[in-house]
Short mmCIF file of C-alpha atoms and ligand atoms in Angstrom, two decimals:
data_model
loop_
_atom_site.label_atom_id
_atom_site.label_comp_id
_atom_site.label_asym_id
_atom_site.label_seq_id
_atom_site.Cartn_x
_atom_site.Cartn_y
_atom_site.Cartn_z
CA MET V 1 -65.58 209.35 100.68
CA THR V 2 -65.16 212.88 99.38
CA ASN V 3 -68.36 214.42 98.12
CA ILE V 4 -68.07 215.72 94.56
CA ALA V 5 -70.61 218.31 93.37
CA LYS V 6 -70.82 216.89 89.84
CA GLY V 7 -71.68 219.71 87.44
CA LEU V 8 -71.27 222.10 90.42
CA GLU V 9 -74.95 221.43 91.21
CA GLY V 10 -76.08 223.43 94.23
CA VAL V 11 -72.64 224.98 94.79
CA LEU V 12 -72.90 228.57 96.05
CA PHE V 13 -69.85 230.59 95.02
CA THR V 14 -71.03 234.19 95.30
CA GLU V 15 -73.90 236.49 96.30
CA SER V 16 -75.98 238.30 93.71
CA LYS V 17 -78.78 240.85 93.95
CA LEU V 18 -79.88 240.45 90.34
CA THR V 19 -81.87 237.25 89.86
CA PHE V 20 -83.76 234.86 92.13
CA ILE V 21 -85.05 231.46 91.01
CA ASN V 22 -87.26 229.07 92.96
CA GLY V 23 -86.98 226.00 90.77
CA SER V 24 -89.53 223.82 92.53
CA GLU V 25 -92.31 226.40 92.20
CA GLY V 26 -91.25 227.86 88.85
CA ILE V 27 -90.58 231.38 90.13
CA LEU V 28 -88.13 233.81 88.52
CA THR V 29 -87.56 237.40 89.64
CA HIS V 30 -85.10 240.14 88.68
CA LEU V 31 -84.46 242.66 91.49
CA GLY V 32 -87.31 240.91 93.29
CA ILE V 33 -89.81 241.69 90.49
CA PRO V 34 -91.54 238.67 88.84
CA ILE V 35 -90.50 237.91 85.25
CA GLN V 36 -94.15 238.10 84.17
CA GLU V 37 -94.24 241.78 85.26
CA TRP V 38 -91.00 242.55 83.42
CA ALA V 39 -92.42 240.90 80.30
CA GLU V 40 -95.75 242.71 80.52
CA LYS V 41 -94.70 246.17 81.65
CA SER V 42 -91.04 246.75 80.85
CA SER V 43 -88.67 246.69 77.90
CA PHE V 44 -85.29 245.14 77.12
CA GLU V 45 -83.67 248.56 77.48
CA GLU V 46 -85.13 249.09 80.96
CA LEU V 47 -84.30 245.61 82.22
CA SER V 48 -80.73 245.91 80.90
CA LEU V 49 -80.19 249.16 82.78
CA ALA V 50 -81.85 247.80 85.91
CA LEU V 51 -79.50 244.79 85.84
CA LEU V 52 -76.42 246.95 85.26
CA ASP V 53 -77.28 249.31 88.12
CA GLY V 54 -79.10 246.90 90.43
CA GLU V 55 -82.18 249.13 90.72
CA LEU V 56 -85.17 250.34 88.72
CA PRO V 57 -84.12 253.45 86.78
CA THR V 58 -85.91 256.79 86.90
CA ALA V 59 -87.46 258.06 83.66
CA ALA V 60 -84.50 260.41 83.13
CA GLU V 61 -81.95 257.62 83.71
CA LEU V 62 -83.75 255.33 81.28
CA ALA V 63 -84.00 258.06 78.63
CA HIS V 64 -80.27 258.72 78.97
CA PHE V 65 -79.41 255.00 78.72
CA ASP V 66 -81.72 254.53 75.74
CA ALA V 67 -80.06 257.47 73.98
CA GLU V 68 -76.63 255.95 74.68
CA LEU V 69 -77.72 252.62 73.19
CA ARG V 70 -79.13 254.31 70.09
CA ALA V 71 -75.95 256.38 69.65
CA ASN V 72 -73.72 253.29 69.89
CA ARG V 73 -75.50 250.98 67.45
CA ALA V 74 -73.14 251.39 64.51
CA ILE V 75 -70.19 249.00 64.26
CA PRO V 76 -66.77 249.88 62.79
CA GLN V 77 -66.34 249.42 59.01
CA GLN V 78 -63.37 247.10 59.70
CA LEU V 79 -65.70 244.73 61.53
CA ILE V 80 -68.27 244.93 58.73
CA ASP V 81 -65.50 243.93 56.30
CA ILE V 82 -64.55 240.97 58.51
CA ILE V 83 -68.18 239.84 58.71
CA GLN V 84 -68.58 240.15 54.94
CA HIS V 85 -65.48 238.03 54.36
CA MET V 86 -66.30 235.25 56.82
CA PRO V 87 -66.60 231.82 55.18
CA ARG V 88 -70.16 231.03 54.06
CA GLY V 89 -72.01 228.31 55.92
CA VAL V 90 -70.32 228.73 59.30
CA HIS V 91 -72.61 228.54 62.30
CA PRO V 92 -73.68 232.09 63.27
CA MET V 93 -72.47 231.45 66.85
CA GLN V 94 -68.96 230.80 65.49
CA ALA V 95 -69.25 234.03 63.53
CA LEU V 96 -70.54 235.95 66.56
CA ARG V 97 -67.71 234.66 68.76
CA THR V 98 -65.14 235.82 66.19
CA ALA V 99 -66.85 239.17 65.58
CA VAL V 100 -67.04 240.06 69.28
CA SER V 101 -63.42 239.09 69.81
CA TYR V 102 -62.45 241.27 66.82
CA LEU V 103 -64.59 244.15 68.12
CA GLY V 104 -62.35 244.10 71.18
CA LEU V 105 -59.32 244.76 68.97
CA LEU V 106 -60.96 247.92 67.70
CA ASP V 107 -61.98 249.33 71.09
CA PRO V 108 -59.23 251.52 72.59
CA GLN V 109 -60.83 251.01 76.02
CA ALA V 110 -60.94 247.20 75.70
CA GLU V 111 -58.19 246.44 78.20
CA GLU V 112 -59.54 248.72 80.96
CA VAL V 113 -61.08 246.79 83.84
CA THR V 114 -62.25 249.56 86.18
CA PRO V 115 -65.99 249.39 87.00
CA GLU V 116 -66.56 252.57 84.95
CA ALA V 117 -64.76 251.15 81.92
CA ARG V 118 -66.54 247.80 82.23
CA ARG V 119 -69.90 249.62 82.32
CA ALA V 120 -69.08 251.82 79.31
CA ILE V 121 -67.97 248.76 77.31
CA ALA V 122 -71.10 246.89 78.41
CA ILE V 123 -73.36 249.62 77.03
CA ARG V 124 -71.54 249.59 73.71
CA MET V 125 -71.70 245.81 73.51
CA ILE V 126 -75.43 245.70 74.34
CA ALA V 127 -76.01 248.28 71.57
CA GLN V 128 -73.73 246.62 69.02
CA PHE V 129 -74.67 242.96 69.48
CA SER V 130 -77.86 243.45 67.47
CA THR V 131 -76.00 245.16 64.62
CA ILE V 132 -73.37 242.40 64.56
CA ILE V 133 -75.90 239.55 64.57
CA ALA V 134 -78.10 241.13 61.89
CA ALA V 135 -74.99 241.82 59.80
CA ILE V 136 -73.80 238.19 60.12
CA ASN V 137 -77.25 236.95 59.12
CA ARG V 138 -77.44 239.13 56.02
CA ALA V 139 -73.81 238.58 54.98
CA GLN V 140 -74.18 234.81 55.30
CA GLU V 141 -77.20 235.01 53.00
CA GLY V 142 -75.34 237.14 50.47
CA GLN V 143 -77.45 240.22 51.23
CA ASP V 144 -76.33 243.81 51.78
CA ILE V 145 -75.71 244.77 55.40
CA ILE V 146 -78.22 247.32 56.65
CA ALA V 147 -77.07 250.18 58.90
CA PRO V 148 -78.90 250.64 62.22
CA ARG V 149 -81.55 253.32 62.67
CA ALA V 150 -81.62 255.50 65.77
CA ASP V 151 -85.38 256.16 65.63
CA LEU V 152 -86.40 252.57 66.42
CA THR V 153 -86.45 250.64 69.69
CA HIS V 154 -83.70 248.11 70.35
CA ALA V 155 -85.98 245.23 69.30
CA GLY V 156 -87.54 247.11 66.37
CA ASN V 157 -84.14 248.15 65.03
CA TYR V 158 -82.87 244.56 65.13
CA LEU V 159 -85.81 243.30 63.06
CA TYR V 160 -85.38 246.24 60.68
CA MET V 161 -81.65 245.50 60.17
CA LEU V 162 -82.42 241.81 59.71
CA LEU V 163 -85.40 241.96 57.37
CA GLY V 164 -84.78 245.26 55.60
CA LYS V 165 -88.19 246.63 56.46
CA GLU V 166 -89.64 248.27 59.52
CA PRO V 167 -91.47 245.71 61.69
CA THR V 168 -95.01 246.37 62.84
CA ALA V 169 -95.38 247.67 66.41
CA GLU V 170 -96.79 244.25 67.36
CA GLN V 171 -93.77 242.38 65.93
CA ALA V 172 -91.28 244.74 67.62
CA ARG V 173 -93.05 244.36 70.95
CA LEU V 174 -93.18 240.57 70.68
CA PHE V 175 -89.45 240.46 69.99
CA ASP V 176 -88.84 242.88 72.86
CA ILE V 177 -90.69 240.53 75.22
CA ALA V 178 -88.56 237.60 74.02
CA LEU V 179 -85.42 239.63 74.79
CA VAL V 180 -86.74 240.52 78.25
CA LEU V 181 -87.43 236.84 78.97
CA HIS V 182 -83.87 235.83 78.04
CA ALA V 183 -81.89 238.74 79.51
CA ASP V 184 -80.62 237.11 82.69
CA HIS V 185 -80.83 233.84 84.57
CA GLY V 186 -78.57 233.65 87.57
CA MET V 187 -75.44 231.53 87.47
CA ASN V 188 -76.17 229.64 84.26
CA ALA V 189 -73.23 228.08 82.39
CA SER V 190 -72.46 231.06 80.13
CA THR V 191 -72.75 233.67 82.89
CA PHE V 192 -70.58 231.53 85.12
CA THR V 193 -68.05 231.26 82.29
CA ALA V 194 -68.02 235.04 81.84
CA ILE V 195 -67.48 235.48 85.57
CA ALA V 196 -64.71 232.85 85.66
CA THR V 197 -62.89 234.75 82.92
CA SER V 198 -63.43 238.09 84.63
CA SER V 199 -62.24 236.68 87.97
CA THR V 200 -58.70 236.53 86.53
CA LEU V 201 -59.06 240.31 85.95
CA SER V 202 -59.31 239.70 82.23
CA ASP V 203 -61.09 242.19 79.95
CA MET V 204 -64.82 242.44 79.06
CA TYR V 205 -64.37 241.21 75.47
CA SER V 206 -62.62 238.05 76.72
CA CYS V 207 -65.43 237.49 79.25
CA ILE V 208 -68.13 237.84 76.62
CA THR V 209 -66.29 235.81 73.99
CA SER V 210 -65.98 232.94 76.48
CA ALA V 211 -69.65 233.29 77.40
CA ILE V 212 -70.69 233.04 73.73
CA GLY V 213 -68.74 229.80 73.46
CA ALA V 214 -70.53 228.40 76.52
CA LEU V 215 -73.98 229.49 75.33
CA LYS V 216 -73.47 227.83 71.95
CA GLY V 217 -73.74 224.23 73.19
CA PRO V 218 -77.03 222.31 72.81
CA LEU V 219 -77.33 221.68 76.56
CA HIS V 220 -77.55 225.47 77.05
CA GLY V 221 -78.53 228.19 74.52
CA GLY V 222 -78.12 225.91 71.52
CA ALA V 223 -81.23 223.99 72.61
CA ASN V 224 -83.63 226.45 70.94
CA GLU V 225 -82.26 225.57 67.50
CA ALA V 226 -82.25 221.86 68.43
CA VAL V 227 -85.97 222.11 69.32
CA MET V 228 -86.67 223.44 65.83
CA ASP V 229 -84.64 220.57 64.31
CA MET V 230 -86.85 218.20 66.31
CA LEU V 231 -90.05 219.90 65.06
CA ASP V 232 -88.85 219.66 61.48
CA GLU V 233 -88.04 215.98 62.02
CA VAL V 234 -91.49 215.27 63.50
CA GLY V 235 -93.07 217.01 60.50
CA ASN V 236 -96.75 216.91 61.42
CA PRO V 237 -98.77 216.80 64.65
CA GLU V 238 -100.11 213.28 63.98
CA GLN V 239 -96.57 211.88 64.28
CA ALA V 240 -95.65 213.77 67.47
CA GLU V 241 -96.86 211.31 70.11
CA ALA V 242 -95.23 208.25 68.48
CA TYR V 243 -92.00 210.18 67.85
CA ILE V 244 -91.58 211.39 71.40
CA THR V 245 -92.69 208.09 72.96
CA LYS V 246 -90.01 206.26 70.97
CA LYS V 247 -87.36 208.74 72.06
CA LEU V 248 -88.33 208.41 75.71
CA ASP V 249 -88.45 204.60 75.43
CA ASN V 250 -84.90 204.74 74.03
CA LYS V 251 -83.86 207.03 76.92
CA GLU V 252 -82.93 209.79 74.48
CA LYS V 253 -82.87 213.40 75.60
CA ILE V 254 -85.67 215.66 74.43
CA MET V 255 -84.48 219.14 73.57
CA GLY V 256 -86.09 222.16 75.24
CA VAL V 257 -87.11 220.25 78.35
CA GLY V 258 -85.31 219.75 81.64
CA HIS V 259 -83.33 222.31 83.55
CA ARG V 260 -80.68 222.25 86.25
CA VAL V 261 -82.69 224.59 88.50
CA TYR V 262 -86.35 224.29 87.46
CA LYS V 263 -88.03 221.08 88.53
CA TYR V 264 -91.39 222.51 87.44
CA PHE V 265 -92.56 224.68 84.51
CA ASP V 266 -90.04 227.41 83.70
CA PRO V 267 -92.23 230.56 84.00
CA ARG V 268 -90.73 231.97 80.81
CA SER V 269 -91.93 228.92 78.89
CA ARG V 270 -95.49 229.76 79.99
CA VAL V 271 -95.26 233.32 78.67
CA LEU V 272 -93.73 232.11 75.40
CA ARG V 273 -96.32 229.35 75.06
CA ASP V 274 -99.09 231.96 75.13
CA TYR V 275 -97.41 233.91 72.34
CA ALA V 276 -96.71 230.70 70.40
CA GLU V 277 -100.45 229.98 70.62
CA VAL V 278 -101.27 233.41 69.19
CA VAL V 279 -98.88 232.69 66.31
CA ALA V 280 -100.46 229.25 65.83
CA ASN V 281 -103.92 230.76 65.51
CA LYS V 282 -102.78 232.65 62.44
CA GLU V 283 -103.73 230.88 59.26
CA GLY V 284 -101.35 228.09 58.27
CA LYS V 285 -99.03 228.44 61.29
CA SER V 286 -100.42 225.85 63.67
CA ASN V 287 -98.19 222.82 63.00
CA TYR V 288 -95.27 223.69 65.25
CA TYR V 289 -97.49 224.65 68.17
CA GLN V 290 -99.60 221.49 67.91
CA ILE V 291 -96.45 219.33 67.86
CA LEU V 292 -95.04 221.16 70.89
CA GLU V 293 -98.33 220.81 72.79
CA THR V 294 -98.24 217.04 72.26
CA ILE V 295 -94.57 216.77 73.23
CA GLU V 296 -95.20 218.83 76.37
CA ARG V 297 -98.13 216.60 77.37
CA VAL V 298 -96.22 213.35 76.83
CA VAL V 299 -93.04 214.61 78.54
CA VAL V 300 -94.92 215.84 81.61
CA GLU V 301 -96.91 212.58 81.81
CA ARG V 302 -93.87 210.36 81.35
CA ILE V 303 -90.99 212.17 83.10
CA GLY V 304 -92.60 215.12 84.91
CA SER V 305 -92.11 213.09 88.10
CA LYS V 306 -88.33 213.46 87.53
CA GLY V 307 -88.76 217.23 87.41
CA ILE V 308 -88.55 217.42 83.62
CA TYR V 309 -90.73 220.23 82.21
CA PRO V 310 -90.44 222.63 79.25
CA ASN V 311 -87.72 225.26 79.61
CA VAL V 312 -87.33 228.68 77.98
CA ASP V 313 -86.05 227.12 74.74
CA PHE V 314 -89.14 225.00 74.13
CA TYR V 315 -91.54 227.54 72.61
CA SER V 316 -89.22 230.44 71.69
CA GLY V 317 -88.36 229.16 68.21
CA THR V 318 -91.96 229.12 66.99
CA VAL V 319 -92.23 232.79 67.92
CA TYR V 320 -88.92 233.65 66.22
CA SER V 321 -89.73 231.76 63.05
CA ASP V 322 -93.00 233.66 62.77
CA LEU V 323 -90.94 236.87 62.85
CA GLY V 324 -88.97 235.61 59.83
CA ILE V 325 -85.87 234.49 61.73
CA ARG V 326 -84.04 231.35 60.57
CA LYS V 327 -83.40 228.65 63.17
CA GLU V 328 -79.59 229.02 63.02
CA TYR V 329 -80.09 232.51 64.46
CA PHE V 330 -82.14 231.46 67.49
CA THR V 331 -79.04 230.99 69.67
CA PRO V 332 -77.44 234.28 68.54
CA ILE V 333 -80.73 235.93 69.56
CA PHE V 334 -80.35 234.34 72.97
CA ALA V 335 -76.92 236.03 73.12
CA LEU V 336 -78.46 239.31 71.94
CA ALA V 337 -80.58 239.23 75.10
CA ARG V 338 -78.19 237.55 77.53
CA ILE V 339 -75.42 240.08 76.84
CA SER V 340 -77.12 242.26 79.47
CA GLY V 341 -77.07 239.54 82.11
CA TRP V 342 -73.48 238.59 81.29
CA CYS V 343 -72.24 242.17 81.58
CA ALA V 344 -74.26 242.94 84.72
CA SER V 345 -73.07 239.75 86.43
CA VAL V 346 -69.42 240.35 85.52
CA ILE V 347 -69.64 243.91 86.84
CA GLU V 348 -71.39 242.79 90.04
CA TYR V 349 -68.84 240.02 90.69
CA SER V 350 -65.84 242.21 89.93
CA ARG V 351 -66.83 244.65 92.71
CA ASP V 352 -65.71 242.02 95.21
CA ASN V 353 -63.56 239.86 92.98
CA ARG V 354 -61.90 236.62 93.95
CA LEU V 355 -60.22 234.26 91.50
CA LEU V 356 -62.52 231.33 90.65
CA ARG V 357 -60.62 228.11 91.01
CA PRO V 358 -62.49 224.94 92.04
CA ASP V 359 -60.76 221.64 92.58
CA ALA V 360 -60.98 218.00 91.50
CA VAL V 361 -60.48 214.84 93.50
CA TYR V 362 -57.32 213.28 92.08
CA SER V 363 -58.08 209.76 90.84
CA GLY V 364 -55.04 209.13 88.63
CA ALA V 365 -51.93 207.02 89.10
CA THR V 366 -49.71 207.42 92.15
CA ASP V 367 -46.07 206.50 92.72
CA ALA V 368 -45.43 206.38 88.98
CA HIS V 369 -42.06 207.04 87.34
CA TYR V 370 -41.09 208.34 83.96
CA VAL V 371 -40.62 205.57 81.39
CA GLU V 372 -38.27 206.31 78.51
CA ILE V 373 -40.25 206.42 75.24
CA LYS V 374 -38.20 203.61 73.71
CA ASP V 375 -39.22 201.33 76.61
CA ARG V 376 -43.00 201.96 76.31
CA GLN V 377 -45.30 199.31 74.77
C1 ACO L 1 -81.32 228.14 78.38
C2 ACO L 1 -80.97 226.88 78.97
O1 ACO L 1 -79.82 226.58 79.07
S1 ACO L 1 -82.20 225.88 79.48
C3 ACO L 1 -81.61 224.22 79.16
C4 ACO L 1 -81.51 223.99 77.68
N1 ACO L 1 -81.09 222.63 77.38
C5 ACO L 1 -81.93 221.70 76.88
O2 ACO L 1 -83.10 221.93 76.64
C6 ACO L 1 -81.29 220.36 76.57
C7 ACO L 1 -82.11 219.22 77.15
N2 ACO L 1 -82.02 219.18 78.60
C8 ACO L 1 -80.92 218.62 79.21
O3 ACO L 1 -80.02 218.09 78.57
C9 ACO L 1 -80.86 218.67 80.73
O4 ACO L 1 -82.16 218.74 81.28
C10 ACO L 1 -80.00 219.85 81.25
C11 ACO L 1 -78.60 219.77 80.65
C12 ACO L 1 -80.63 221.17 80.87
C13 ACO L 1 -79.93 219.77 82.79
O5 ACO L 1 -79.24 218.64 83.09
P1 ACO L 1 -78.94 218.11 84.56
O6 ACO L 1 -79.37 219.08 85.57
O7 ACO L 1 -77.51 217.68 84.58
O8 ACO L 1 -79.91 216.86 84.67
P2 ACO L 1 -79.52 215.35 84.57
O9 ACO L 1 -78.80 215.09 83.28
O10 ACO L 1 -78.82 214.96 85.84
O11 ACO L 1 -80.94 214.67 84.48
C14 ACO L 1 -81.72 214.19 85.58
C15 ACO L 1 -82.65 213.11 85.05
O12 ACO L 1 -83.57 213.68 84.13
C16 ACO L 1 -83.39 213.11 82.81
N3 ACO L 1 -83.44 214.20 81.85
C17 ACO L 1 -82.88 215.44 81.98
N4 ACO L 1 -83.12 216.18 80.90
C18 ACO L 1 -83.83 215.39 80.05
C19 ACO L 1 -84.34 215.60 78.76
N5 ACO L 1 -84.18 216.76 78.14
N6 ACO L 1 -85.01 214.59 78.17
C20 ACO L 1 -85.17 213.41 78.81
N7 ACO L 1 -84.71 213.16 80.04
C21 ACO L 1 -84.03 214.14 80.65
C22 ACO L 1 -82.00 212.47 82.84
O13 ACO L 1 -81.91 211.43 81.90
C23 ACO L 1 -81.92 212.00 84.29
O14 ACO L 1 -82.68 210.82 84.40
P3 ACO L 1 -82.19 209.63 85.39
O15 ACO L 1 -82.16 210.25 86.76
O16 ACO L 1 -83.21 208.58 85.22
O17 ACO L 1 -80.82 209.24 84.90
O1 OAA L 2 -80.06 228.91 84.09
C1 OAA L 2 -79.65 228.00 83.35
O2 OAA L 2 -79.04 226.99 83.75
C2 OAA L 2 -79.87 228.07 81.90
C3 OAA L 2 -80.23 229.43 81.39
O3 OAA L 2 -79.40 230.23 81.06
C4 OAA L 2 -81.64 229.79 81.34
O4 OAA L 2 -82.49 228.98 81.71
O5 OAA L 2 -81.94 230.93 80.92
#
């Protein structure tokens, strides 16, 4: 019998120098450097450049890249108009998908697929994603759109454009760490989708628009919002154990746990848990964390033996909501970070491109003949 790799599990289709994951031990590295070190010592700007170029930048290279990001933050007025006229109540991921596709119409370089053009477009997209997402958020809430500021960090500027006031240094750094943790993750579904699109020699905006669509689903990036829905449904920590036990007894999926590659704790979930605990220790903020702690304990006890542990989406939402971000924007924030990994992976793959085209075992009818429509039952 032919062996089918359902879900493409374990299928190796390319080489990459960007990200390494050891799922059984819960290890994640970018360029060989552990994710914990990136989170502690680096910034989203530095990791983005390192992924694009495949090496740690010098101070001068990073300063140049940072200046390029700051200079490219503004988005065209035509796109602002589109965002302002989007129907109210759409999911922000729908809005983001449309906005990025439209941005491509306004970029005279959009159709260029040379490595230089792809890199230049990537830098603009990394810079502009935060402006687009903050603009969608404010427009959907009937608020004025706030122009980016060039004197703030990437993370600080996003929070400023979203909330209309400068974040504290602590808030900006916490958000920066969240972006670092989400920036890249090997051949996940959305990165693979971006690469599949790029393998046809399509343009960067098409690659990224397809990736946004893939990230949106609740089995992938959409899980962070679904975790928050679950927390709101549980309501208070006293209900958590009974709630999760019932779900597991009914063989229902728990959001924010389980992963195709990790069969142990996702290391990013450990970093985020520590920050979620800090948030919880603030007055009146402990409910979410206490519920998550209980869910984590019960899940690990009950189905840890199947390799089901918290993933990156489990604790991130509690950190975001403390920063004043609504749950519908958790997945767009994932995109705000993952844009770097998508672009870097597309650029890396396109250096030695080959059309992606897997196959299926045919299991349909054979020896059939066309039946005239009038003769069909
Ligand atoms: C950023 C990211 O994309 S991280 C992932 C975000 N997604 C989520 O948090 C959604 C919840 N998790 C899931 O749905 C899954 O774990 C996925 C989609 C992430 C990975 O799925 P797969 O690798 O296909 O695992 P698969 O579905 O084969 O599950 C293996 C076993 O674990 C169980 N399992 C997997 N995830 C869960 C879960 N979240 N809750 C309960 N049981 C689970 C399955 O029921 C299955 O059990 P069985 O062998 O007794 O039938
Ligand atoms: O790698 C995956 O399958 C999912 C993902 O994007 C992540 O965990 O960050």
